[in-house]
mmCIF file of C-alpha atoms in Angstrom:
data_model
loop_
_atom_site.group_PDB
_atom_site.id
_atom_site.type_symbol
_atom_site.label_atom_id
_atom_site.label_comp_id
_atom_site.label_asym_id
_atom_site.label_seq_id
_atom_site.Cartn_x
_atom_site.Cartn_y
_atom_site.Cartn_z
ATOM 1 C CA UNK A 1 -35.090 -60.237 0.197
ATOM 2 C CA UNK A 2 -34.029 -60.534 3.432
ATOM 3 C CA UNK A 3 -31.166 -58.242 4.570
ATOM 4 C CA UNK A 4 -28.361 -59.700 7.076
ATOM 5 C CA UNK A 5 -29.113 -61.917 10.503
ATOM 6 C CA UNK A 6 -27.321 -62.125 13.290
ATOM 7 C CA UNK A 7 -27.487 -64.170 16.030
ATOM 8 C CA UNK A 8 -27.695 -63.935 19.271
ATOM 9 C CA UNK A 9 -28.223 -60.442 19.602
ATOM 10 C CA UNK A 10 -26.708 -59.963 22.964
ATOM 11 C CA UNK A 11 -24.537 -62.480 24.674
ATOM 12 C CA UNK A 12 -22.224 -62.859 28.555
ATOM 13 C CA UNK A 13 -19.328 -64.646 28.542
ATOM 14 C CA UNK A 14 -16.326 -65.357 30.975
ATOM 15 C CA UNK A 15 -13.007 -64.741 30.762
ATOM 16 C CA UNK A 16 -11.637 -67.563 28.858
ATOM 17 C CA UNK A 17 -14.269 -69.087 27.150
ATOM 18 C CA UNK A 18 -15.125 -69.308 23.604
ATOM 19 C CA UNK A 19 -17.961 -68.003 21.237
ATOM 20 C CA UNK A 20 -19.753 -68.582 18.507
ATOM 21 C CA UNK A 21 -21.425 -65.874 16.344
ATOM 22 C CA UNK A 22 -23.776 -66.164 13.872
ATOM 23 C CA UNK A 23 -24.626 -64.337 10.361
ATOM 24 C CA UNK A 24 -27.093 -65.472 7.772
ATOM 25 C CA UNK A 25 -26.086 -63.182 4.230
ATOM 26 C CA UNK A 26 -28.515 -60.889 2.522
ATOM 27 C CA UNK A 27 -30.084 -63.299 -0.624
ATOM 28 C CA UNK A 28 -27.588 -63.434 -3.272
ATOM 29 C CA UNK A 29 -24.593 -62.347 -1.671
ATOM 30 C CA UNK A 30 -21.585 -64.517 -1.678
ATOM 31 C CA UNK A 31 -19.072 -62.566 0.347
ATOM 32 C CA UNK A 32 -19.386 -62.023 4.161
ATOM 33 C CA UNK A 33 -17.532 -59.796 5.936
ATOM 34 C CA UNK A 34 -17.047 -59.505 10.159
ATOM 35 C CA UNK A 35 -16.254 -56.260 11.890
ATOM 36 C CA UNK A 36 -15.580 -55.446 15.340
ATOM 37 C CA UNK A 37 -16.794 -52.263 17.195
ATOM 38 C CA UNK A 38 -15.212 -51.146 20.466
ATOM 39 C CA UNK A 39 -17.658 -48.804 22.793
ATOM 40 C CA UNK A 40 -17.186 -45.353 21.233
ATOM 41 C CA UNK A 41 -15.145 -46.716 18.314
ATOM 42 C CA UNK A 42 -15.487 -47.169 14.683
ATOM 43 C CA UNK A 43 -15.748 -50.724 13.114
ATOM 44 C CA UNK A 44 -12.584 -52.757 12.915
ATOM 45 C CA UNK A 45 -12.312 -54.957 9.793
ATOM 46 C CA UNK A 46 -11.704 -59.095 11.293
ATOM 47 C CA UNK A 47 -11.599 -60.639 8.233
ATOM 48 C CA UNK A 48 -13.831 -61.585 5.256
ATOM 49 C CA UNK A 49 -14.801 -64.969 3.818
ATOM 50 C CA UNK A 50 -15.792 -65.691 -0.164
ATOM 51 C CA UNK A 51 -16.611 -69.272 -1.752
ATOM 52 C CA UNK A 52 -16.282 -70.784 2.141
ATOM 53 C CA UNK A 53 -12.152 -69.445 2.252
ATOM 54 C CA UNK A 54 -10.860 -66.763 4.718
ATOM 55 C CA UNK A 55 -10.214 -63.515 1.605
ATOM 56 C CA UNK A 56 -8.704 -61.332 3.993
ATOM 57 C CA UNK A 57 -8.008 -60.782 7.409
ATOM 58 C CA UNK A 58 -7.600 -57.471 9.684
ATOM 59 C CA UNK A 59 -4.941 -56.913 12.495
ATOM 60 C CA UNK A 60 -6.572 -59.717 14.720
ATOM 61 C CA UNK A 61 -5.212 -62.771 16.303
ATOM 62 C CA UNK A 62 -5.560 -66.279 15.433
ATOM 63 C CA UNK A 63 -7.878 -67.229 18.369
ATOM 64 C CA UNK A 64 -10.460 -65.088 16.016
ATOM 65 C CA UNK A 65 -11.908 -67.433 13.472
ATOM 66 C CA UNK A 66 -14.359 -68.126 10.799
ATOM 67 C CA UNK A 67 -16.173 -70.405 8.550
ATOM 68 C CA UNK A 68 -18.536 -69.463 6.053
ATOM 69 C CA UNK A 69 -21.244 -72.575 4.489
ATOM 70 C CA UNK A 70 -22.481 -73.316 0.955
ATOM 71 C CA UNK A 71 -25.086 -71.135 1.587
ATOM 72 C CA UNK A 72 -22.930 -68.301 2.267
ATOM 73 C CA UNK A 73 -24.171 -67.679 5.896
ATOM 74 C CA UNK A 74 -20.776 -67.632 8.266
ATOM 75 C CA UNK A 75 -19.694 -67.903 11.836
ATOM 76 C CA UNK A 76 -17.029 -65.705 13.736
ATOM 77 C CA UNK A 77 -15.262 -68.212 16.661
ATOM 78 C CA UNK A 78 -13.585 -66.256 19.176
ATOM 79 C CA UNK A 79 -11.463 -68.687 21.712
ATOM 80 C CA UNK A 80 -9.850 -67.772 24.779
ATOM 81 C CA UNK A 81 -11.946 -65.069 25.895
ATOM 82 C CA UNK A 82 -10.716 -62.061 27.158
ATOM 83 C CA UNK A 83 -11.923 -58.565 28.669
ATOM 84 C CA UNK A 84 -10.657 -55.914 25.514
ATOM 85 C CA UNK A 85 -13.265 -58.557 23.175
ATOM 86 C CA UNK A 86 -16.119 -56.942 24.858
ATOM 87 C CA UNK A 87 -17.497 -55.333 21.590
ATOM 88 C CA UNK A 88 -20.447 -54.610 19.424
ATOM 89 C CA UNK A 89 -19.623 -57.830 16.037
ATOM 90 C CA UNK A 90 -21.114 -56.483 13.093
ATOM 91 C CA UNK A 91 -21.413 -59.249 9.705
ATOM 92 C CA UNK A 92 -21.577 -57.820 6.292
ATOM 93 C CA UNK A 93 -22.729 -59.193 3.115
ATOM 94 C CA UNK A 94 -22.206 -57.920 -0.383
ATOM 95 C CA UNK A 95 -23.077 -59.650 -3.808
ATOM 96 C CA UNK A 96 -19.231 -59.654 -4.882
ATOM 97 C CA UNK A 97 -15.687 -59.381 -3.432
ATOM 98 C CA UNK A 98 -14.403 -56.330 -3.830
ATOM 99 C CA UNK A 99 -17.802 -54.645 -4.159
ATOM 100 C CA UNK A 100 -17.912 -51.256 -3.845
ATOM 101 C CA UNK A 101 -21.355 -50.008 -3.880
ATOM 102 C CA UNK A 102 -20.753 -50.609 -0.312
ATOM 103 C CA UNK A 103 -22.316 -53.787 2.365
ATOM 104 C CA UNK A 104 -24.949 -54.383 4.139
ATOM 105 C CA UNK A 105 -25.146 -54.800 7.346
ATOM 106 C CA UNK A 106 -26.804 -56.701 10.167
ATOM 107 C CA UNK A 107 -27.610 -55.584 13.764
ATOM 108 C CA UNK A 108 -24.632 -57.182 15.075
ATOM 109 C CA UNK A 109 -24.021 -59.086 18.403
ATOM 110 C CA UNK A 110 -23.032 -57.024 21.362
ATOM 111 C CA UNK A 111 -20.903 -59.495 23.119
ATOM 112 C CA UNK A 112 -19.735 -58.600 26.746
ATOM 113 C CA UNK A 113 -16.510 -60.624 28.812
ATOM 114 C CA UNK A 114 -16.908 -60.152 32.317
ATOM 115 C CA UNK B 1 -1.745 -47.250 6.339
ATOM 116 C CA UNK B 2 -5.049 -45.735 5.279
ATOM 117 C CA UNK B 3 -6.662 -43.555 8.272
ATOM 118 C CA UNK B 4 -10.073 -41.991 8.610
ATOM 119 C CA UNK B 5 -10.347 -39.156 10.655
ATOM 120 C CA UNK B 6 -13.652 -37.630 12.335
ATOM 121 C CA UNK B 7 -13.180 -34.830 14.072
ATOM 122 C CA UNK B 8 -16.409 -33.701 15.346
ATOM 123 C CA UNK B 9 -17.431 -36.621 18.179
ATOM 124 C CA UNK B 10 -21.048 -34.603 18.920
ATOM 125 C CA UNK B 11 -22.946 -32.259 16.355
ATOM 126 C CA UNK B 12 -26.366 -31.152 16.828
ATOM 127 C CA UNK B 13 -28.372 -29.531 14.793
ATOM 128 C CA UNK B 14 -32.070 -27.883 14.599
ATOM 129 C CA UNK B 15 -34.865 -29.501 12.920
ATOM 130 C CA UNK B 16 -35.296 -28.460 8.889
ATOM 131 C CA UNK B 17 -31.744 -26.951 9.187
ATOM 132 C CA UNK B 18 -28.662 -28.140 7.454
ATOM 133 C CA UNK B 19 -25.224 -29.442 9.178
ATOM 134 C CA UNK B 20 -22.224 -30.538 7.814
ATOM 135 C CA UNK B 21 -19.901 -33.070 9.366
ATOM 136 C CA UNK B 22 -16.115 -33.596 8.356
ATOM 137 C CA UNK B 23 -14.181 -36.388 7.393
ATOM 138 C CA UNK B 24 -10.451 -36.363 6.299
ATOM 139 C CA UNK B 25 -8.688 -39.566 5.212
ATOM 140 C CA UNK B 26 -5.141 -40.568 4.685
ATOM 141 C CA UNK B 27 -3.969 -41.905 1.589
ATOM 142 C CA UNK B 28 -1.249 -42.788 -1.314
ATOM 143 C CA UNK B 29 -4.022 -44.315 -3.451
ATOM 144 C CA UNK B 30 -5.370 -42.832 -6.344
ATOM 145 C CA UNK B 31 -8.658 -44.591 -6.782
ATOM 146 C CA UNK B 32 -10.844 -45.401 -3.799
ATOM 147 C CA UNK B 33 -14.119 -44.907 -2.541
ATOM 148 C CA UNK B 34 -15.450 -43.182 0.139
ATOM 149 C CA UNK B 35 -18.673 -43.531 2.360
ATOM 150 C CA UNK B 36 -21.064 -42.650 4.981
ATOM 151 C CA UNK B 37 -22.587 -44.535 7.187
ATOM 152 C CA UNK B 38 -25.635 -43.991 9.525
ATOM 153 C CA UNK B 39 -25.664 -46.294 12.766
ATOM 154 C CA UNK B 40 -29.107 -45.622 14.671
ATOM 155 C CA UNK B 41 -29.892 -47.324 17.963
ATOM 156 C CA UNK B 42 -30.904 -50.435 16.426
ATOM 157 C CA UNK B 43 -26.840 -50.634 15.451
ATOM 158 C CA UNK B 44 -27.065 -51.257 12.245
ATOM 159 C CA UNK B 45 -24.816 -49.881 9.697
ATOM 160 C CA UNK B 46 -27.004 -47.777 6.672
ATOM 161 C CA UNK B 47 -25.264 -46.686 3.869
ATOM 162 C CA UNK B 48 -25.796 -43.104 3.135
ATOM 163 C CA UNK B 49 -24.173 -42.074 -0.038
ATOM 164 C CA UNK B 50 -20.807 -43.168 -1.739
ATOM 165 C CA UNK B 51 -18.369 -41.213 -3.542
ATOM 166 C CA UNK B 52 -15.881 -43.032 -6.246
ATOM 167 C CA UNK B 53 -12.522 -40.691 -6.311
ATOM 168 C CA UNK B 54 -12.028 -41.012 -9.687
ATOM 169 C CA UNK B 55 -15.675 -39.010 -10.317
ATOM 170 C CA UNK B 56 -15.352 -34.961 -9.675
ATOM 171 C CA UNK B 57 -19.490 -34.702 -9.524
ATOM 172 C CA UNK B 58 -20.069 -34.632 -5.492
ATOM 173 C CA UNK B 59 -22.483 -37.338 -5.184
ATOM 174 C CA UNK B 60 -25.975 -36.235 -3.929
ATOM 175 C CA UNK B 61 -28.846 -38.515 -2.813
ATOM 176 C CA UNK B 62 -31.931 -36.525 -1.744
ATOM 177 C CA UNK B 63 -31.429 -34.206 1.370
ATOM 178 C CA UNK B 64 -27.845 -35.782 1.542
ATOM 179 C CA UNK B 65 -24.322 -34.497 -0.336
ATOM 180 C CA UNK B 66 -21.223 -34.639 0.159
ATOM 181 C CA UNK B 67 -18.508 -31.949 -0.574
ATOM 182 C CA UNK B 68 -15.408 -33.955 -2.162
ATOM 183 C CA UNK B 69 -12.013 -32.353 -1.988
ATOM 184 C CA UNK B 70 -9.407 -35.151 -3.561
ATOM 185 C CA UNK B 71 -6.458 -32.975 -3.339
ATOM 186 C CA UNK B 72 -7.250 -32.187 0.451
ATOM 187 C CA UNK B 73 -8.149 -35.737 1.230
ATOM 188 C CA UNK B 74 -11.711 -34.403 2.674
ATOM 189 C CA UNK B 75 -14.947 -35.512 2.353
ATOM 190 C CA UNK B 76 -17.977 -33.999 4.263
ATOM 191 C CA UNK B 77 -21.424 -34.672 4.324
ATOM 192 C CA UNK B 78 -24.182 -32.384 4.040
ATOM 193 C CA UNK B 79 -27.790 -32.886 5.470
ATOM 194 C CA UNK B 80 -30.339 -30.603 4.210
ATOM 195 C CA UNK B 81 -33.914 -30.330 6.163
ATOM 196 C CA UNK B 82 -32.689 -32.162 8.974
ATOM 197 C CA UNK B 83 -35.327 -34.493 10.386
ATOM 198 C CA UNK B 84 -35.868 -36.178 13.919
ATOM 199 C CA UNK B 85 -34.740 -39.320 11.909
ATOM 200 C CA UNK B 86 -31.751 -38.123 10.888
ATOM 201 C CA UNK B 87 -30.271 -38.307 14.775
ATOM 202 C CA UNK B 88 -27.170 -41.198 14.675
ATOM 203 C CA UNK B 89 -23.765 -41.991 15.282
ATOM 204 C CA UNK B 90 -22.635 -41.294 11.347
ATOM 205 C CA UNK B 91 -19.494 -43.335 9.997
ATOM 206 C CA UNK B 92 -17.108 -41.964 7.464
ATOM 207 C CA UNK B 93 -14.989 -45.162 5.888
ATOM 208 C CA UNK B 94 -12.597 -45.763 2.716
ATOM 209 C CA UNK B 95 -12.035 -48.666 0.956
ATOM 210 C CA UNK B 96 -9.186 -49.035 -2.170
ATOM 211 C CA UNK B 97 -10.784 -50.301 -5.250
ATOM 212 C CA UNK B 98 -10.261 -54.119 -5.515
ATOM 213 C CA UNK B 99 -9.953 -54.431 -1.447
ATOM 214 C CA UNK B 100 -11.697 -56.959 0.728
ATOM 215 C CA UNK B 101 -12.042 -54.315 3.701
ATOM 216 C CA UNK B 102 -13.843 -50.732 5.211
ATOM 217 C CA UNK B 103 -11.478 -48.090 6.896
ATOM 218 C CA UNK B 104 -13.948 -46.458 9.296
ATOM 219 C CA UNK B 105 -13.666 -43.333 11.191
ATOM 220 C CA UNK B 106 -14.710 -42.898 14.618
ATOM 221 C CA UNK B 107 -17.955 -41.582 14.203
ATOM 222 C CA UNK B 108 -20.058 -38.020 15.184
ATOM 223 C CA UNK B 109 -22.956 -38.716 16.780
ATOM 224 C CA UNK B 110 -25.586 -36.076 15.543
ATOM 225 C CA UNK B 111 -28.409 -34.611 17.482
ATOM 226 C CA UNK B 112 -31.692 -33.099 16.021
ATOM 227 C CA UNK B 113 -33.160 -30.788 18.129
ATOM 228 C CA UNK B 114 -36.913 -29.984 17.545
#
């Protein structure tokens, strides 16, 4: 059983550019959530995907968007990057929507915007 | 809005000793879940322990136990017989029943002194 894998592990982008981060969910998990963790902070919920549709969103602007594919993997896209977007982006999967047994997290993508 | 507060940015403990990490939260809900996650330098969030709010009995997982005080909205984590591998950031998290996201605190950095 594989866990949650994220790619790339590190990324440097210039302000104004666009970025795509990728996540493969744990085997058997159909729900994927994305979190942003700024330096020295706890993760903040961006959005969740279930059955290829967005299933809830945190307080993030529309330039943060996502996709989920039939194999339950997911992408996080951020347009018009800002310096404050520099953070660790964590992907978490769960076997069911509304899961309350905790989530399985990946090791994240460290995004630096310069 | 739900908030999770961890008032101890840093804690240290001697190897083999016991340490308690504090967490308080604010909610108007009666049915919810609380979690402690560990984030080592590998960045992956690892579930340490989970508590269901409707259960009065405190959760335990080997050397890890919680003190859940529902009326006080307090959820502390006790680590017994601390080991060097316990050194990490520890995050307290809250989730409403049926909701799709976790609310995290700002974390406590635990150092284990040999």
